[in-house]
Amino acid sequence: MRDGEAAGRGRRAPAVPDSGVRRWPPRGRPGVADMLLAVSLAYVCAWNPPMITEQPAGALRNALVDSGAYVIILAVCCVAIALRRLAPTVAVVAVGVALAAHVLIFDGLSILAIVACLVAVETCTSRVPRPHAWPLAALGYLGGAVGALRADKLIDPPTPGAELIVLAVSWAFITVAVLTGLLRRRARERIEQALERAEVLAAQQEAERRLAVVAERQRIARDVHDLLGHSLSVIGMQAEGARAVLATDPAAAAEALAVIGRTSRRSVSEVHALVDMLRADVDESPLARPSPQSDGSAAPAGSSPGLDDVPRLVTGARRAGLPLTLDLRCDAEPPAPVGEAAYRCVQEALTNVMRHAAFAPTKVRVRGEDGGVDIVVENAEPISAGGGAAGALDDDTRRGAGLQTMRERVVALNGRLWAGERSEGGWRVHVTLPAPSHLTQAQPGQAA
């Protein structure tokens, strides 16, 4: 697992996981409705050129009309309308320039001028960024006024007040286009906000899932460490002792090998129980980690070790050859989480003694009061079975992992852990585990 993690460090993880949320239509892609509108407008306007009331004056205007300027204006407007989702500001400006040329060249109105003006105004208020939307929309009202003046020339016979009527009607249509654009902008913003919230929620769920996976891996690592760390330390210590006395005391060597056999069988049973727990269906009642029994077998699945199991733990360490004294005083069995954490702390402390200070005289003091537990495990300078200095049973590559596991358990219960060298030599571990507030029972005389 570590090799895989190390190999993965060279790859950069995505900042935000794929949430699975998709936008439709995709952002910045021309809409089908815009394409259909542009094609329909081109078809209708191609057969309905501008209405001309008088022959354009001047050679330049005649040349522009004869050269097909209307076709160019029509093409610019249709392309701008079709692509207005890609670049709305550019599309509105292009339509404005084309309609300005339309006004300069032709003195009559056309379907193209009316429809393009309304679409441009709607695009201003629905898609153009807000700082530029209103100035461009105001130009739309100006264009409507110019169109009203041109339309007045088409009324025959002239009617008093016709200009005001046409102007009011044109501005009314433009106002409808403005309101339509505002409503579409608001609806689109609401949809985008909902999509963004969905993406954030999906990212949070993915992060929580990853954290849950990491927490589960850490829990499994602690379980495996609890089950095998102590047993392997006992096996290693007994193997070293058996090798030292094999030639001089075969009986002691045989006893050490017997301890190794019992410890290994117990470890296999505990590993099987852990595997069964991990394979259990999530809907079933959770199985607690197995605790060792006096006969060396694993406890039935569903039980958790506690302070009552500490004497058995000490007995096993004594059989392994560790000079050990136990002072256990407890007024009542603490809550299950506290009792299990206390047992694991004592187990880890004894494991560290056997690993790093084999055969060193060790004292274990446990006090349980009011649901809390106070633990002190201290050992003297390590000595070997033959009276010389004892070496550690393992290398330094994993040194500190046991203390880290112990610290995680203590911190999870709001406890305190101190570990360090004693002034007179040796090592001392002091653990304080308070009673969980939600599990503390009411004192006599108090309301429950």
Coordinates of C-alpha atoms in Angstrom, one line a residue:
M1 CA 0.0 0.0 0.0
R2 CA 2.8 2.4 0.8
D3 CA 4.5 1.7 -2.6
G4 CA 1.2 2.6 -4.3
E5 CA 0.9 5.8 -2.2
A6 CA 4.5 6.8 -3.0
A7 CA 3.9 6.2 -6.7
G8 CA 0.8 8.3 -6.6
R9 CA 2.6 11.3 -5.0
G10 CA 4.0 12.2 -8.4
R11 CA 0.6 12.7 -9.9
R12 CA -1.4 15.8 -9.2
A13 CA -4.9 15.1 -8.0
P14 CA -7.7 17.1 -9.4
A15 CA -8.6 20.1 -7.3
V16 CA -12.4 19.4 -7.5
P17 CA -13.6 15.9 -8.2
D18 CA -15.9 15.3 -11.1
S19 CA -19.3 15.9 -9.6
G20 CA -21.3 14.3 -12.5
V21 CA -23.4 17.5 -12.9
R22 CA -23.7 18.4 -16.6
R23 CA -24.9 21.7 -18.0
W24 CA -27.4 21.7 -20.9
P25 CA -27.2 23.4 -23.2
P26 CA -23.4 23.6 -22.7
R27 CA -22.1 27.0 -21.9
G28 CA -20.9 29.0 -24.9
R29 CA -22.4 26.7 -27.5
P30 CA -24.9 28.2 -30.0
G31 CA -28.5 27.2 -29.3
V32 CA -30.7 25.4 -31.8
A33 CA -33.4 28.1 -31.4
D34 CA -30.9 30.8 -32.4
M35 CA -29.9 28.9 -35.5
L36 CA -33.5 28.3 -36.5
L37 CA -34.3 32.0 -35.9
A38 CA -31.4 33.1 -38.0
V39 CA -32.3 30.8 -40.9
S40 CA -36.0 31.7 -40.8
L41 CA -35.1 35.4 -40.7
A42 CA -32.8 35.1 -43.7
Y43 CA -35.4 33.2 -45.7
V44 CA -38.2 35.7 -44.9
C45 CA -36.2 38.9 -45.3
A46 CA -34.6 37.7 -48.6
W47 CA -38.0 37.9 -50.2
N48 CA -39.0 41.2 -48.4
P49 CA -36.4 43.9 -49.0
P50 CA -36.7 47.4 -47.4
M51 CA -39.7 49.5 -48.4
I52 CA -38.5 52.5 -50.4
T53 CA -40.7 55.6 -50.8
E54 CA -38.4 57.5 -53.1
Q55 CA -35.4 56.9 -55.2
P56 CA -32.3 57.2 -53.2
A57 CA -30.5 60.4 -53.9
G58 CA -26.9 60.4 -54.8
A59 CA -24.6 58.2 -56.8
L60 CA -23.1 56.5 -53.7
R61 CA -26.5 55.4 -52.4
N62 CA -27.6 54.2 -55.8
A63 CA -24.4 52.2 -56.1
L64 CA -24.8 50.6 -52.7
V65 CA -28.4 49.6 -53.5
D66 CA -27.4 48.2 -56.8
S67 CA -24.4 46.3 -55.4
G68 CA -26.5 44.3 -52.9
A69 CA -25.8 46.1 -49.7
Y70 CA -29.0 44.7 -48.3
V71 CA -27.7 41.2 -48.7
I72 CA -24.6 42.0 -46.7
I73 CA -26.6 43.7 -44.0
L74 CA -28.9 40.6 -43.9
A75 CA -26.0 38.2 -43.7
V76 CA -24.3 40.2 -40.8
C77 CA -27.5 40.3 -38.8
C78 CA -28.3 36.6 -39.3
V79 CA -24.8 35.5 -38.4
A80 CA -24.8 37.7 -35.3
I81 CA -28.2 36.3 -34.2
A82 CA -27.0 32.7 -34.7
L83 CA -23.8 33.2 -32.7
R84 CA -25.1 35.6 -30.0
R85 CA -24.6 33.0 -27.2
L86 CA -20.9 32.8 -28.0
A87 CA -20.2 36.5 -27.9
P88 CA -23.3 38.5 -27.0
T89 CA -21.6 41.9 -26.9
V90 CA -20.0 41.5 -30.3
A91 CA -23.2 40.2 -31.7
V92 CA -25.2 43.2 -30.4
V93 CA -22.6 45.7 -31.8
A94 CA -22.6 43.9 -35.2
V95 CA -26.4 44.1 -35.4
G96 CA -26.2 47.8 -34.4
V97 CA -23.7 48.7 -37.1
A98 CA -25.7 46.8 -39.7
L99 CA -28.9 48.5 -38.8
A100 CA -27.1 51.9 -38.8
A101 CA -26.0 51.2 -42.4
H102 CA -29.6 50.1 -43.1
V103 CA -30.8 53.5 -42.0
L104 CA -28.2 55.4 -43.9
I105 CA -28.7 53.5 -47.2
F106 CA -32.5 52.9 -47.2
D107 CA -35.2 55.4 -46.3
G108 CA -37.8 52.7 -45.6
L109 CA -38.3 50.0 -43.0
S110 CA -37.9 46.3 -43.4
I111 CA -38.8 43.1 -41.4
L112 CA -35.1 42.6 -40.9
A113 CA -34.7 46.0 -39.1
I114 CA -37.6 45.4 -36.8
V115 CA -36.8 41.8 -35.8
A116 CA -33.0 42.4 -35.6
C117 CA -33.6 45.4 -33.3
L118 CA -35.8 43.5 -30.9
V119 CA -33.5 40.5 -30.8
A120 CA -30.5 42.7 -30.1
V121 CA -32.3 44.5 -27.3
E122 CA -33.3 41.2 -25.7
T123 CA -29.7 40.0 -26.0
C124 CA -28.5 43.1 -24.3
T125 CA -30.6 42.5 -21.2
S126 CA -30.3 38.7 -21.1
R127 CA -26.7 38.0 -22.0
V128 CA -24.5 41.1 -22.3
P129 CA -22.5 41.8 -19.1
R130 CA -24.4 44.3 -16.8
P131 CA -21.9 47.3 -17.2
H132 CA -22.6 47.3 -21.0
A133 CA -26.2 46.0 -21.1
W134 CA -28.1 49.2 -20.3
P135 CA -26.1 51.6 -22.6
L136 CA -26.6 49.2 -25.5
A137 CA -30.3 48.8 -24.7
A138 CA -30.7 52.6 -24.6
L139 CA -29.3 52.7 -28.2
G140 CA -32.1 50.2 -29.0
Y141 CA -34.7 52.8 -27.9
L142 CA -32.9 55.4 -30.1
G143 CA -33.1 53.0 -33.0
G144 CA -36.8 52.6 -32.3
A145 CA -37.3 56.3 -32.4
V146 CA -35.5 56.5 -35.8
G147 CA -37.7 53.7 -37.1
A148 CA -40.8 55.5 -35.9
L149 CA -39.8 58.5 -38.0
R150 CA -39.2 56.4 -41.0
A151 CA -42.5 54.6 -40.6
D152 CA -44.4 57.9 -40.4
K153 CA -43.4 58.5 -44.0
L154 CA -45.2 55.3 -45.1
I155 CA -48.6 56.5 -43.7
D156 CA -50.7 57.9 -46.5
P157 CA -52.4 60.2 -46.1
P158 CA -50.5 61.8 -43.2
T159 CA -52.3 61.7 -39.8
P160 CA -51.8 64.2 -37.0
G161 CA -50.0 62.6 -34.0
A162 CA -49.1 59.5 -36.1
E163 CA -45.4 59.9 -35.1
L164 CA -46.2 59.7 -31.4
I165 CA -48.4 56.7 -31.9
V166 CA -45.8 54.8 -33.9
L167 CA -43.1 55.9 -31.4
A168 CA -45.1 54.6 -28.4
V169 CA -45.8 51.3 -30.2
S170 CA -42.2 50.8 -31.1
W171 CA -41.0 51.6 -27.6
A172 CA -43.6 49.3 -26.1
F173 CA -42.3 46.4 -28.2
I174 CA -38.7 47.3 -27.2
T175 CA -39.8 47.4 -23.5
V176 CA -41.3 43.9 -23.9
A177 CA -38.0 42.8 -25.3
V178 CA -36.1 44.3 -22.4
L179 CA -38.4 42.7 -19.8
T180 CA -38.1 39.3 -21.6
G181 CA -34.3 39.5 -21.5
L182 CA -34.3 40.4 -17.8
L183 CA -36.6 37.4 -17.0
R184 CA -34.4 35.1 -19.0
R185 CA -31.3 36.4 -17.3
R186 CA -32.8 35.9 -13.9
A187 CA -34.0 32.4 -14.8
R188 CA -30.6 31.4 -16.2
E189 CA -28.8 32.8 -13.1
R190 CA -31.1 30.8 -10.8
I191 CA -30.4 27.6 -12.8
E192 CA -26.6 28.3 -12.7
Q193 CA -26.8 28.9 -9.0
A194 CA -28.6 25.6 -8.5
L195 CA -26.1 23.8 -10.6
E196 CA -23.2 25.4 -8.7
R197 CA -24.8 24.3 -5.4
A198 CA -25.2 20.8 -6.8
E199 CA -21.5 20.8 -7.8
V200 CA -20.4 22.0 -4.4
L201 CA -22.6 19.4 -2.7
A202 CA -21.3 16.7 -5.0
A203 CA -17.7 17.8 -4.2
Q204 CA -18.5 17.8 -0.5
Q205 CA -19.9 14.3 -0.7
E206 CA -16.8 13.1 -2.6
A207 CA -14.6 14.7 0.0
E208 CA -16.6 13.1 2.8
R209 CA -16.4 9.7 1.0
R210 CA -12.6 10.0 0.7
L211 CA -12.3 11.0 4.4
A212 CA -14.5 8.0 5.3
V213 CA -12.2 5.8 3.3
V214 CA -9.1 7.2 5.0
A215 CA -10.7 6.9 8.4
E216 CA -11.7 3.3 7.7
R217 CA -8.1 2.5 6.5
Q218 CA -6.8 4.0 9.7
R219 CA -9.2 2.0 11.8
I220 CA -8.2 -1.2 10.1
A221 CA -4.6 -0.3 10.5
R222 CA -5.2 0.2 14.3
D223 CA -7.0 -3.1 14.5
V224 CA -4.3 -5.0 12.8
H225 CA -1.7 -3.3 14.9
D226 CA -3.6 -4.1 18.1
L227 CA -4.0 -7.8 17.1
L228 CA -0.6 -8.5 15.7
G229 CA 1.8 -6.0 17.2
H230 CA 1.7 -7.4 20.8
S231 CA 1.7 -11.0 19.7
L232 CA 4.6 -10.6 17.3
S233 CA 6.6 -8.8 20.0
V234 CA 6.0 -11.7 22.4
I235 CA 7.0 -14.2 19.7
G236 CA 10.1 -12.2 18.9
M237 CA 11.1 -11.9 22.6
Q238 CA 10.5 -15.6 23.2
A239 CA 12.5 -16.5 20.1
E240 CA 15.4 -14.4 21.3
G241 CA 15.2 -16.0 24.8
A242 CA 15.0 -19.6 23.3
R243 CA 18.0 -19.0 21.2
A244 CA 20.0 -17.7 24.2
V245 CA 19.2 -20.7 26.4
L246 CA 18.8 -23.5 23.8
A247 CA 22.2 -25.1 24.6
T248 CA 22.2 -24.5 28.4
D249 CA 18.5 -24.9 29.3
P250 CA 16.6 -27.0 26.8
A251 CA 13.5 -27.0 29.1
A252 CA 13.3 -23.2 29.1
A253 CA 13.8 -23.2 25.4
A254 CA 10.9 -25.7 25.0
E255 CA 8.7 -23.5 27.2
A256 CA 9.6 -20.5 25.1
L257 CA 8.6 -22.4 21.9
A258 CA 5.4 -23.4 23.5
V259 CA 4.6 -19.8 24.3
I260 CA 5.4 -19.0 20.6
G261 CA 3.0 -21.6 19.5
R262 CA 0.1 -20.5 21.8
T263 CA 0.7 -16.8 20.8
S264 CA 0.7 -17.6 17.1
R265 CA -2.5 -19.6 17.3
R266 CA -4.2 -16.9 19.2
S267 CA -3.1 -14.3 16.7
V268 CA -4.5 -16.4 13.8
S269 CA -7.8 -16.7 15.6
E270 CA -7.9 -12.9 16.2
V271 CA -7.1 -12.2 12.6
H272 CA -9.9 -14.6 11.5
A273 CA -12.3 -12.8 13.8
L274 CA -11.2 -9.4 12.4
V275 CA -11.6 -10.6 8.8
D276 CA -15.1 -11.9 9.7
M277 CA -16.0 -8.5 11.2
L278 CA -14.8 -6.7 8.0
R279 CA -16.8 -9.0 5.8
A280 CA -20.0 -8.6 7.9
D281 CA -22.8 -6.9 6.1
V282 CA -23.3 -3.3 7.0
D283 CA -26.9 -3.9 8.0
E284 CA -25.9 -6.4 10.6
S285 CA -25.0 -5.4 14.1
P286 CA -21.3 -4.3 14.2
L287 CA -18.8 -6.8 15.6
A288 CA -16.3 -5.5 18.1
R289 CA -12.7 -6.5 18.0
P290 CA -11.9 -9.8 19.7
S291 CA -10.2 -9.9 23.1
P292 CA -7.8 -12.6 24.2
Q293 CA -9.0 -15.1 26.8
S294 CA -7.1 -16.9 29.5
D295 CA -6.6 -20.0 27.3
G296 CA -5.0 -18.0 24.5
S297 CA -8.0 -18.1 22.2
A298 CA -9.9 -15.1 20.8
A299 CA -13.0 -13.9 22.4
P300 CA -16.3 -14.5 20.8
A301 CA -17.1 -12.0 18.1
G302 CA -19.1 -9.1 19.6
S303 CA -17.1 -8.6 22.8
S304 CA -14.6 -5.8 23.5
P305 CA -11.6 -5.9 25.7
G306 CA -11.7 -3.9 28.9
L307 CA -10.0 -3.5 32.3
D308 CA -11.1 -7.0 33.3
D309 CA -8.8 -8.3 30.5
V310 CA -5.7 -6.4 31.7
P311 CA -4.6 -9.2 34.2
R312 CA -4.7 -11.8 31.4
L313 CA -2.6 -9.4 29.3
V314 CA -0.1 -9.1 32.1
T315 CA 0.0 -12.8 32.6
G316 CA 0.8 -13.3 28.9
A317 CA 3.6 -10.8 29.1
R318 CA 5.0 -12.6 32.2
R319 CA 4.9 -15.9 30.3
A320 CA 6.9 -14.2 27.6
G321 CA 9.6 -13.4 30.1
L322 CA 8.9 -9.8 31.0
P323 CA 9.5 -9.1 34.7
L324 CA 6.2 -7.4 35.4
T325 CA 4.1 -6.2 38.4
L326 CA 0.5 -5.1 38.2
D327 CA -1.4 -2.7 40.5
L328 CA -5.0 -2.6 39.3
R329 CA -7.7 -0.8 41.3
C330 CA -11.1 0.0 39.8
D331 CA -14.3 0.8 41.7
A332 CA -16.4 -0.2 38.7
E333 CA -16.0 -1.2 35.1
P334 CA -15.7 2.0 33.0
P335 CA -17.8 2.6 29.9
A336 CA -16.9 0.3 27.0
P337 CA -15.1 2.9 24.9
V338 CA -13.0 3.9 27.9
G339 CA -12.3 0.4 29.0
E340 CA -11.3 -0.7 25.5
A341 CA -9.0 2.3 25.0
A342 CA -7.4 1.6 28.4
Y343 CA -6.7 -2.0 27.6
R344 CA -5.2 -1.1 24.2
C345 CA -3.0 1.6 25.8
V346 CA -1.6 -1.0 28.3
Q347 CA -1.2 -3.5 25.5
E348 CA 0.7 -1.0 23.4
A349 CA 2.9 0.1 26.3
L350 CA 3.9 -3.5 27.1
T351 CA 4.5 -4.1 23.4
N352 CA 6.9 -1.2 23.3
V353 CA 8.7 -2.5 26.4
M354 CA 9.2 -5.9 24.8
R355 CA 10.3 -4.4 21.6
H356 CA 12.7 -1.8 22.9
A357 CA 13.6 -2.9 26.4
A358 CA 13.3 -6.6 26.5
F359 CA 13.5 -8.2 30.0
A360 CA 13.4 -4.8 31.7
P361 CA 11.6 -4.7 35.1
T362 CA 8.2 -3.1 34.4
K363 CA 5.4 -1.7 36.6
V364 CA 1.8 -1.3 35.5
R365 CA -0.5 0.9 37.6
V366 CA -4.2 1.3 36.7
R367 CA -6.8 3.3 38.6
G368 CA -10.4 3.4 37.6
E369 CA -12.7 6.0 39.3
D370 CA -16.0 7.6 38.2
G371 CA -15.9 6.1 34.7
G372 CA -12.4 7.4 34.0
V373 CA -9.1 5.6 34.0
D374 CA -5.5 6.6 34.9
I375 CA -2.7 4.4 33.6
V376 CA 1.0 4.5 34.3
V377 CA 3.4 2.0 32.7
E378 CA 7.1 2.4 33.4
N379 CA 10.1 0.3 32.9
A380 CA 13.7 0.4 34.2
E381 CA 16.8 0.3 32.0
P382 CA 16.7 -2.7 29.7
I383 CA 18.7 -5.8 30.6
S384 CA 19.2 -9.0 28.7
A385 CA 18.5 -12.5 29.9
G386 CA 22.1 -13.0 30.5
G387 CA 22.6 -9.8 32.5
G388 CA 24.0 -7.6 29.7
A389 CA 22.4 -4.8 27.8
A390 CA 19.4 -5.7 25.9
G391 CA 18.9 -4.6 22.3
A392 CA 15.7 -3.7 20.6
L393 CA 13.8 -6.5 18.9
D394 CA 13.0 -4.5 15.8
D395 CA 14.6 -1.8 13.7
D396 CA 13.9 1.9 13.7
T397 CA 11.8 2.0 10.5
R398 CA 8.5 1.8 12.3
R399 CA 9.5 3.4 15.6
G400 CA 6.8 5.7 16.9
A401 CA 3.9 4.1 15.1
G402 CA 2.6 2.5 18.3
L403 CA 2.7 5.8 20.2
Q404 CA 0.9 7.4 17.3
T405 CA -1.9 4.8 17.5
M406 CA -2.1 5.2 21.2
R407 CA -2.3 9.0 20.9
E408 CA -5.2 8.7 18.4
R409 CA -7.2 6.6 20.8
V410 CA -6.5 8.9 23.7
V411 CA -7.4 12.1 21.8
A412 CA -10.6 10.5 20.5
L413 CA -11.8 10.3 24.1
N414 CA -10.5 13.8 25.1
G415 CA -7.8 12.2 27.2
R416 CA -4.1 13.0 27.8
L417 CA -1.0 11.0 26.9
W418 CA 2.6 11.6 28.1
A419 CA 5.5 9.4 27.1
G420 CA 9.2 10.0 27.7
E421 CA 12.3 8.9 29.5
R422 CA 12.5 8.8 33.3
S423 CA 15.1 10.8 35.2
E424 CA 16.4 7.6 36.8
G425 CA 16.5 5.8 33.5
G426 CA 14.0 3.8 31.5
W427 CA 10.7 4.8 30.0
R428 CA 7.4 6.0 31.3
V429 CA 3.9 6.2 29.7
H430 CA 1.1 8.1 31.5
V431 CA -2.4 8.0 30.1
T432 CA -5.5 9.8 31.5
L433 CA -8.9 8.9 30.1
P434 CA -11.9 10.9 31.4
A435 CA -15.4 9.4 31.4
P436 CA -17.4 10.5 28.3
S437 CA -19.9 13.2 29.3
H438 CA -22.8 11.4 27.6
L439 CA -22.0 8.2 29.4
T440 CA -21.4 9.5 32.9
Q441 CA -24.0 8.3 35.3
A442 CA -25.7 10.6 37.7
Q443 CA -24.3 10.6 41.2
P444 CA -26.5 9.4 44.2
G445 CA -28.8 12.2 45.3
Q446 CA -28.8 13.8 41.9
A447 CA -31.6 13.7 39.4
A448 CA -31.0 11.1 36.7

